[in-house]
Amino acid sequence: MEVFLLKSSACLAIFMAFYKLLLETQPMHGFKRLYLAAALLLSFTIPSITFVEYVEAAPLTVETPKLQAHLFPATQTATSFDVAHILWALYILGVLVFSIRFLKNLGRILINIQNNPKLRMQTFINVLLQDATTPHTFFNYIFLNKQKFEAQEIPEEVLLHEATHAKQKHSLDILFVEVLQIILWFNPLIYIIKNWIKLNHEFLADRAVLNQGTPTPTYQNILLAFASSTNLKDNQSSLANAINYSSIKKRFTVMKKTSSRKSVVLRSVAVVPLITMLLFGFSEQITLPKETSAVQAYQSEAKKQEVKRYNALAKKYNAIPKETRNIALEDLKTLELIYGKMSKKQRNEAQPFPECQNSQTHNNGACAEEIAEYNALAKKYNKMLTKGKNIRILKTDVDRMAYLYAEMTTKQRASAQPFPELPEPPSPPAPPEETFIMPVNKTEVAAFEKRIEEIIENQEIYDEVSMIEHLNLHTGNITPNLVPHIFIQAPPNPPEPPSPLEHVRTLADKNAVFFLDEKEISYTKAIQLLEENKSINIDLRYGTDGRPKVKLSLNPIEINP
């Protein structure tokens, strides 16, 4: 808690320094209003953000003093115990005092609204007070002195100023910072930024009056006239927005201030790197080891028998009221082991986990006993892996560690022993191939063996498909030394003969002569006939000169010897 408060205060101080240096006097009051509210929120949000980086875990051989201090914190002395109680008592007392002050101021406003005449003006309500008071606003209520209002001694510019407070809901900002002040009454930065927020409200109201066409010197004279008037009883609440004369000089300076569009854009954009710097400087950053493949390998789905056993045990203990439920240690470990191995679907379909009285649920991390058990197992195997000799890994221990590690939250894992870099679990042996042996009589086996011997002796080519079929039937019964010799490669299939068209084209390369019904034709005409008529008759002869003579005919060709 102390570290968080220091970080949040440092963030707020940096935000305030940026505002003071670059934004306060600039006429960008709407942006400044948003900035101040965001500065308060981000100052308490950034330190609570946690960035997690996953790295490859290295085996831890020696437990660091920091880890020992975390797991076994030193016993607090009586002196520190008493100081803590005193500080808490002072804090609660301060909260009570500021809460009473807040309620008192709020009550004063409500009493003034209830006990004084009210006059509705458009969306606002003027509350006319008998006491002398400076004009002030709370939400839609504008509090004015009755005599001055009825005598029309309050300038229109002042009424417009207060109407702007009501229209822009400046009271929301005031209530927010007042509540924050109750909680952090001890932080002086809250008081400073509250005054800055109120002052920026005055800038916004002043700007609204000037935008209505009122000359700046005229408006400034009106404010000075109010400041130099007779002393007024300042009975407005701190929750209200009132004309603030203590900062009138700064208001006059800002009224005359002008800024280029480029300057406004640059100052607005500069907030982005500021937030980025604070985000990385004050947020929490932790490093966690990646879950090893061993964790993933052992966190498989539970078997049906295990789920059945889990359901039986869970149903047995769930039938007992939680107040009187006492789970045996062995049964509890069995339940947790199987529960950790279950998939999400299996858990949804299974019996709910039977929690003991005052036990921690499985959605909020591991309890102290489970973390201690995990640390003991992880430390044991990390040391064994460091030595690297005679390592004996028990699957029950790995299952237990995987379950406990899965139950931990991110922060619990960060402060616990790293999960051991276990070797991959051995793959299960392949199941033996099932061979179906068809029972045959001895006569068939003898005949088959004789045929195999003939094949081997004569080097016959045996049909491969038929051989495989015979092997499937008789391999388990024939003589073993014959089996390797019978795998004889079958000859390849003969190539398909060329088509008539392709054959004629090859003959053209041999200077063939083509005829159609005893009439000589060209090679091109022959090819055209073959392409148009697939059933044409062809007769090939070789002349005395060795040239091929190809006779084509649509009629049957008579072949003479």
Short mmCIF file of N, CA, C and O in Angstrom, two decimals, residues 161-242:
data_model
loop_
_atom_site.label_atom_id
_atom_site.label_comp_id
_atom_site.label_asym_id
_atom_site.label_seq_id
_atom_site.Cartn_x
_atom_site.Cartn_y
_atom_site.Cartn_z
N HIS A 161 -21.94 34.79 -15.92
CA HIS A 161 -20.80 34.05 -15.38
C HIS A 161 -21.29 32.85 -14.55
O HIS A 161 -20.82 31.71 -14.72
N GLU A 162 -22.24 33.11 -13.65
CA GLU A 162 -22.76 32.04 -12.80
C GLU A 162 -23.58 31.03 -13.61
O GLU A 162 -23.55 29.83 -13.34
N ALA A 163 -24.31 31.51 -14.61
CA ALA A 163 -25.08 30.60 -15.46
C ALA A 163 -24.17 29.64 -16.21
O ALA A 163 -24.54 28.49 -16.47
N THR A 164 -22.96 30.11 -16.57
CA THR A 164 -22.01 29.23 -17.25
C THR A 164 -21.57 28.09 -16.34
O THR A 164 -21.45 26.94 -16.78
N HIS A 165 -21.33 28.41 -15.04
CA HIS A 165 -20.99 27.35 -14.08
C HIS A 165 -22.09 26.29 -14.05
O HIS A 165 -21.81 25.07 -14.03
N ALA A 166 -23.33 26.75 -14.03
CA ALA A 166 -24.46 25.80 -13.97
C ALA A 166 -24.59 25.01 -15.27
O ALA A 166 -24.82 23.79 -15.24
N LYS A 167 -24.46 25.69 -16.40
CA LYS A 167 -24.65 25.04 -17.68
C LYS A 167 -23.58 23.99 -17.95
O LYS A 167 -23.88 22.90 -18.47
N GLN A 168 -22.34 24.25 -17.59
CA GLN A 168 -21.24 23.34 -17.85
C GLN A 168 -21.02 22.31 -16.74
O GLN A 168 -20.06 21.54 -16.79
N LYS A 169 -21.91 22.29 -15.75
CA LYS A 169 -21.88 21.28 -14.67
C LYS A 169 -20.52 21.24 -13.96
O LYS A 169 -19.95 20.17 -13.72
N HIS A 170 -20.01 22.40 -13.59
CA HIS A 170 -18.74 22.44 -12.88
C HIS A 170 -18.83 21.80 -11.50
O HIS A 170 -17.81 21.39 -10.94
N SER A 171 -20.03 21.70 -10.96
CA SER A 171 -20.19 21.11 -9.63
C SER A 171 -19.82 19.63 -9.62
O SER A 171 -19.44 19.09 -8.58
N LEU A 172 -19.91 18.96 -10.77
CA LEU A 172 -19.49 17.56 -10.83
C LEU A 172 -18.00 17.42 -10.53
O LEU A 172 -17.59 16.51 -9.80
N ASP A 173 -17.20 18.31 -11.10
CA ASP A 173 -15.75 18.27 -10.83
C ASP A 173 -15.48 18.52 -9.35
O ASP A 173 -14.62 17.86 -8.74
N ILE A 174 -16.21 19.47 -8.77
CA ILE A 174 -15.98 19.81 -7.36
C ILE A 174 -16.35 18.63 -6.46
O ILE A 174 -15.61 18.29 -5.52
N LEU A 175 -17.48 17.99 -6.72
CA LEU A 175 -17.87 16.85 -5.91
C LEU A 175 -16.86 15.71 -6.01
O LEU A 175 -16.53 15.06 -5.02
N PHE A 176 -16.37 15.48 -7.24
CA PHE A 176 -15.39 14.40 -7.44
C PHE A 176 -14.13 14.64 -6.62
O PHE A 176 -13.63 13.75 -5.92
N VAL A 177 -13.60 15.86 -6.68
CA VAL A 177 -12.36 16.12 -5.96
C VAL A 177 -12.59 16.21 -4.45
O VAL A 177 -11.70 15.90 -3.66
N GLU A 178 -13.79 16.58 -4.03
CA GLU A 178 -14.10 16.62 -2.60
C GLU A 178 -14.13 15.19 -2.02
O GLU A 178 -13.63 14.95 -0.92
N VAL A 179 -14.75 14.27 -2.75
CA VAL A 179 -14.77 12.88 -2.29
C VAL A 179 -13.36 12.31 -2.26
O VAL A 179 -12.97 11.59 -1.33
N LEU A 180 -12.58 12.63 -3.28
CA LEU A 180 -11.19 12.17 -3.31
C LEU A 180 -10.39 12.76 -2.15
O LEU A 180 -9.51 12.11 -1.57
N GLN A 181 -10.71 13.99 -1.77
CA GLN A 181 -10.03 14.64 -0.65
C GLN A 181 -10.36 13.94 0.67
O GLN A 181 -9.52 13.89 1.57
N ILE A 182 -11.58 13.41 0.80
CA ILE A 182 -11.93 12.67 2.02
C ILE A 182 -11.05 11.43 2.15
O ILE A 182 -10.54 11.12 3.25
N ILE A 183 -10.85 10.73 1.03
CA ILE A 183 -10.07 9.49 1.07
C ILE A 183 -8.58 9.77 1.24
O ILE A 183 -7.89 9.07 1.99
N LEU A 184 -8.09 10.81 0.57
CA LEU A 184 -6.66 11.13 0.60
C LEU A 184 -6.43 12.47 1.29
O LEU A 184 -5.70 13.33 0.79
N TRP A 185 -7.02 12.65 2.45
CA TRP A 185 -6.93 13.93 3.16
C TRP A 185 -5.50 14.28 3.55
O TRP A 185 -5.17 15.44 3.77
N PHE A 186 -4.63 13.27 3.63
CA PHE A 186 -3.25 13.48 4.06
C PHE A 186 -2.33 13.91 2.91
O PHE A 186 -1.16 14.23 3.13
N ASN A 187 -2.84 13.90 1.66
CA ASN A 187 -2.00 14.21 0.51
C ASN A 187 -2.16 15.69 0.14
O ASN A 187 -3.24 16.11 -0.31
N PRO A 188 -1.14 16.52 0.31
CA PRO A 188 -1.27 17.97 0.03
C PRO A 188 -1.52 18.27 -1.44
O PRO A 188 -2.06 19.33 -1.77
N LEU A 189 -1.13 17.35 -2.34
CA LEU A 189 -1.33 17.61 -3.77
C LEU A 189 -2.81 17.70 -4.12
O LEU A 189 -3.19 18.40 -5.07
N ILE A 190 -3.68 17.00 -3.37
CA ILE A 190 -5.12 17.03 -3.65
C ILE A 190 -5.67 18.44 -3.44
O ILE A 190 -6.50 18.92 -4.22
N TYR A 191 -5.20 19.13 -2.39
CA TYR A 191 -5.69 20.48 -2.10
C TYR A 191 -5.25 21.45 -3.20
O TYR A 191 -6.01 22.35 -3.60
N ILE A 192 -4.03 21.27 -3.68
CA ILE A 192 -3.52 22.17 -4.72
C ILE A 192 -4.29 21.99 -6.01
O ILE A 192 -4.74 22.96 -6.65
N ILE A 193 -4.48 20.73 -6.43
CA ILE A 193 -5.15 20.49 -7.71
C ILE A 193 -6.63 20.87 -7.62
O ILE A 193 -7.25 21.25 -8.62
N LYS A 194 -7.22 20.81 -6.40
CA LYS A 194 -8.61 21.25 -6.25
C LYS A 194 -8.73 22.75 -6.53
O LYS A 194 -9.65 23.20 -7.21
N ASN A 195 -7.77 23.53 -6.05
CA ASN A 195 -7.78 24.98 -6.31
C ASN A 195 -7.57 25.26 -7.80
O ASN A 195 -8.16 26.18 -8.36
N TRP A 196 -6.72 24.45 -8.45
CA TRP A 196 -6.50 24.64 -9.88
C TRP A 196 -7.77 24.34 -10.67
O TRP A 196 -8.07 25.02 -11.65
N ILE A 197 -8.51 23.32 -10.26
CA ILE A 197 -9.76 22.97 -10.94
C ILE A 197 -10.77 24.11 -10.80
O ILE A 197 -11.44 24.50 -11.77
N LYS A 198 -10.88 24.66 -9.59
CA LYS A 198 -11.81 25.78 -9.38
C LYS A 198 -11.39 27.01 -10.18
O LYS A 198 -12.23 27.71 -10.75
N LEU A 199 -10.09 27.27 -10.25
CA LEU A 199 -9.61 28.41 -11.01
C LEU A 199 -9.89 28.23 -12.50
O LEU A 199 -10.28 29.18 -13.19
N ASN A 200 -9.73 27.02 -13.00
CA ASN A 200 -10.02 26.78 -14.42
C ASN A 200 -11.51 26.95 -14.70
O ASN A 200 -11.89 27.35 -15.81
N HIS A 201 -12.35 26.63 -13.71
CA HIS A 201 -13.79 26.90 -13.87
C HIS A 201 -14.04 28.39 -14.07
O HIS A 201 -14.91 28.79 -14.87
N GLU A 202 -13.30 29.22 -13.33
CA GLU A 202 -13.44 30.66 -13.50
C GLU A 202 -12.98 31.10 -14.89
O GLU A 202 -13.59 31.97 -15.52
N PHE A 203 -11.90 30.48 -15.38
CA PHE A 203 -11.44 30.78 -16.74
C PHE A 203 -12.55 30.46 -17.76
O PHE A 203 -12.80 31.25 -18.69
N LEU A 204 -13.20 29.31 -17.59
CA LEU A 204 -14.25 28.90 -18.52
C LEU A 204 -15.43 29.88 -18.48
O LEU A 204 -15.99 30.25 -19.53
N ALA A 205 -15.82 30.29 -17.25
CA ALA A 205 -16.95 31.22 -17.12
C ALA A 205 -16.59 32.59 -17.68
O ALA A 205 -17.42 33.25 -18.35
N ASP A 206 -15.36 33.05 -17.43
CA ASP A 206 -14.92 34.33 -17.99
C ASP A 206 -14.93 34.30 -19.52
O ASP A 206 -15.38 35.24 -20.18
N ARG A 207 -14.46 33.20 -20.08
CA ARG A 207 -14.42 33.08 -21.53
C ARG A 207 -15.84 33.11 -22.12
O ARG A 207 -16.07 33.70 -23.18
N ALA A 208 -16.80 32.50 -21.43
CA ALA A 208 -18.18 32.50 -21.92
C ALA A 208 -18.75 33.91 -21.93
O ALA A 208 -19.48 34.30 -22.86
N VAL A 209 -18.41 34.72 -20.92
CA VAL A 209 -18.91 36.11 -20.87
C VAL A 209 -18.30 36.92 -22.00
O VAL A 209 -18.99 37.68 -22.70
N LEU A 210 -17.00 36.79 -22.21
CA LEU A 210 -16.33 37.55 -23.26
C LEU A 210 -16.81 37.13 -24.65
O LEU A 210 -16.89 37.96 -25.57
N ASN A 211 -17.14 35.83 -24.82
CA ASN A 211 -17.64 35.37 -26.12
C ASN A 211 -19.02 35.92 -26.45
O ASN A 211 -19.44 35.87 -27.61
N GLN A 212 -19.74 36.43 -25.45
CA GLN A 212 -21.06 37.03 -25.69
C GLN A 212 -20.96 38.46 -26.21
O GLN A 212 -21.97 39.11 -26.46
N GLY A 213 -19.72 38.96 -26.34
CA GLY A 213 -19.52 40.29 -26.90
C GLY A 213 -19.15 41.36 -25.89
O GLY A 213 -18.98 42.53 -26.25
N THR A 214 -19.03 40.98 -24.62
CA THR A 214 -18.66 41.97 -23.61
C THR A 214 -17.19 42.34 -23.79
O THR A 214 -16.32 41.46 -23.83
N PRO A 215 -16.87 43.62 -23.89
CA PRO A 215 -15.47 44.02 -24.03
C PRO A 215 -14.67 43.59 -22.80
O PRO A 215 -15.17 43.64 -21.67
N THR A 216 -13.43 43.21 -23.03
CA THR A 216 -12.59 42.74 -21.92
C THR A 216 -12.40 43.83 -20.86
O THR A 216 -12.54 43.54 -19.65
N PRO A 217 -12.10 45.10 -21.19
CA PRO A 217 -11.94 46.12 -20.13
C PRO A 217 -13.22 46.32 -19.32
O PRO A 217 -13.15 46.51 -18.10
N THR A 218 -14.37 46.27 -19.98
CA THR A 218 -15.64 46.46 -19.26
C THR A 218 -15.84 45.34 -18.24
O THR A 218 -16.22 45.58 -17.08
N TYR A 219 -15.60 44.11 -18.67
CA TYR A 219 -15.79 42.96 -17.77
C TYR A 219 -14.79 43.02 -16.61
O TYR A 219 -15.13 42.72 -15.47
N GLN A 220 -13.57 43.44 -16.89
CA GLN A 220 -12.58 43.54 -15.82
C GLN A 220 -12.98 44.61 -14.80
O GLN A 220 -12.80 44.43 -13.58
N ASN A 221 -13.52 45.73 -15.28
CA ASN A 221 -13.98 46.77 -14.36
C ASN A 221 -15.13 46.28 -13.48
O ASN A 221 -15.21 46.64 -12.30
N ILE A 222 -16.01 45.47 -14.04
CA ILE A 222 -17.11 44.92 -13.25
C ILE A 222 -16.57 44.04 -12.13
O ILE A 222 -17.02 44.11 -10.97
N LEU A 223 -15.59 43.20 -12.46
CA LEU A 223 -15.01 42.33 -11.43
C LEU A 223 -14.30 43.14 -10.36
O LEU A 223 -14.40 42.84 -9.16
N LEU A 224 -13.60 44.22 -10.77
CA LEU A 224 -12.92 45.07 -9.77
C LEU A 224 -13.92 45.79 -8.90
O LEU A 224 -13.70 45.99 -7.70
N ALA A 225 -15.04 46.19 -9.49
CA ALA A 225 -16.08 46.87 -8.71
C ALA A 225 -16.64 45.94 -7.65
O ALA A 225 -16.87 46.36 -6.50
N PHE A 226 -16.86 44.72 -7.98
CA PHE A 226 -17.34 43.75 -6.99
C PHE A 226 -16.29 43.51 -5.91
O PHE A 226 -16.61 43.35 -4.73
N ALA A 227 -15.01 43.50 -6.34
CA ALA A 227 -13.95 43.23 -5.37
C ALA A 227 -13.78 44.39 -4.39
O ALA A 227 -13.40 44.21 -3.23
N SER A 228 -14.04 45.63 -4.84
CA SER A 228 -13.84 46.79 -3.98
C SER A 228 -15.11 47.24 -3.27
O SER A 228 -15.11 48.27 -2.58
N SER A 229 -16.21 46.47 -3.46
CA SER A 229 -17.46 46.84 -2.80
C SER A 229 -17.38 46.54 -1.31
O SER A 229 -16.38 46.00 -0.82
N THR A 230 -18.44 46.83 -0.65
CA THR A 230 -18.48 46.60 0.80
C THR A 230 -18.26 45.15 1.11
O THR A 230 -18.59 44.25 0.32
N ASN A 231 -17.66 44.89 2.28
CA ASN A 231 -17.36 43.52 2.68
C ASN A 231 -18.65 42.71 2.75
O ASN A 231 -19.61 43.11 3.40
N LEU A 232 -18.62 41.58 2.09
CA LEU A 232 -19.77 40.69 2.06
C LEU A 232 -19.51 39.49 2.94
O LEU A 232 -18.39 39.01 3.05
N LYS A 233 -20.53 39.03 3.56
CA LYS A 233 -20.42 37.83 4.40
C LYS A 233 -20.29 36.62 3.48
O LYS A 233 -21.22 36.28 2.76
N ASP A 234 -19.13 36.00 3.50
CA ASP A 234 -18.85 34.88 2.60
C ASP A 234 -19.39 33.60 3.20
O ASP A 234 -18.67 32.86 3.86
N ASN A 235 -20.68 33.34 3.01
CA ASN A 235 -21.29 32.16 3.61
C ASN A 235 -21.57 31.07 2.59
O ASN A 235 -22.32 30.15 2.87
N GLN A 236 -21.01 31.18 1.38
CA GLN A 236 -21.25 30.11 0.43
C GLN A 236 -20.43 28.88 0.79
O GLN A 236 -19.37 28.97 1.39
N SER A 237 -20.91 27.71 0.37
CA SER A 237 -20.25 26.45 0.69
C SER A 237 -19.03 26.25 -0.20
O SER A 237 -18.94 26.79 -1.30
N SER A 238 -18.08 25.45 0.30
CA SER A 238 -16.90 25.12 -0.52
C SER A 238 -17.26 24.23 -1.69
O SER A 238 -16.45 24.03 -2.60
N LEU A 239 -18.48 23.68 -1.69
CA LEU A 239 -18.93 22.85 -2.80
C LEU A 239 -19.45 23.67 -3.96
O LEU A 239 -19.70 23.14 -5.03
N ALA A 240 -19.63 24.97 -3.78
CA ALA A 240 -20.20 25.82 -4.81
C ALA A 240 -19.11 26.53 -5.59
O ALA A 240 -17.99 26.72 -5.12
N ASN A 241 -19.47 26.94 -6.81
CA ASN A 241 -18.58 27.76 -7.63
C ASN A 241 -18.94 29.22 -7.39
O ASN A 241 -20.07 29.65 -7.63
N ALA A 242 -17.95 30.00 -6.92
CA ALA A 242 -18.19 31.41 -6.63
C ALA A 242 -17.15 32.27 -7.34
O ALA A 242 -16.08 31.79 -7.70
#
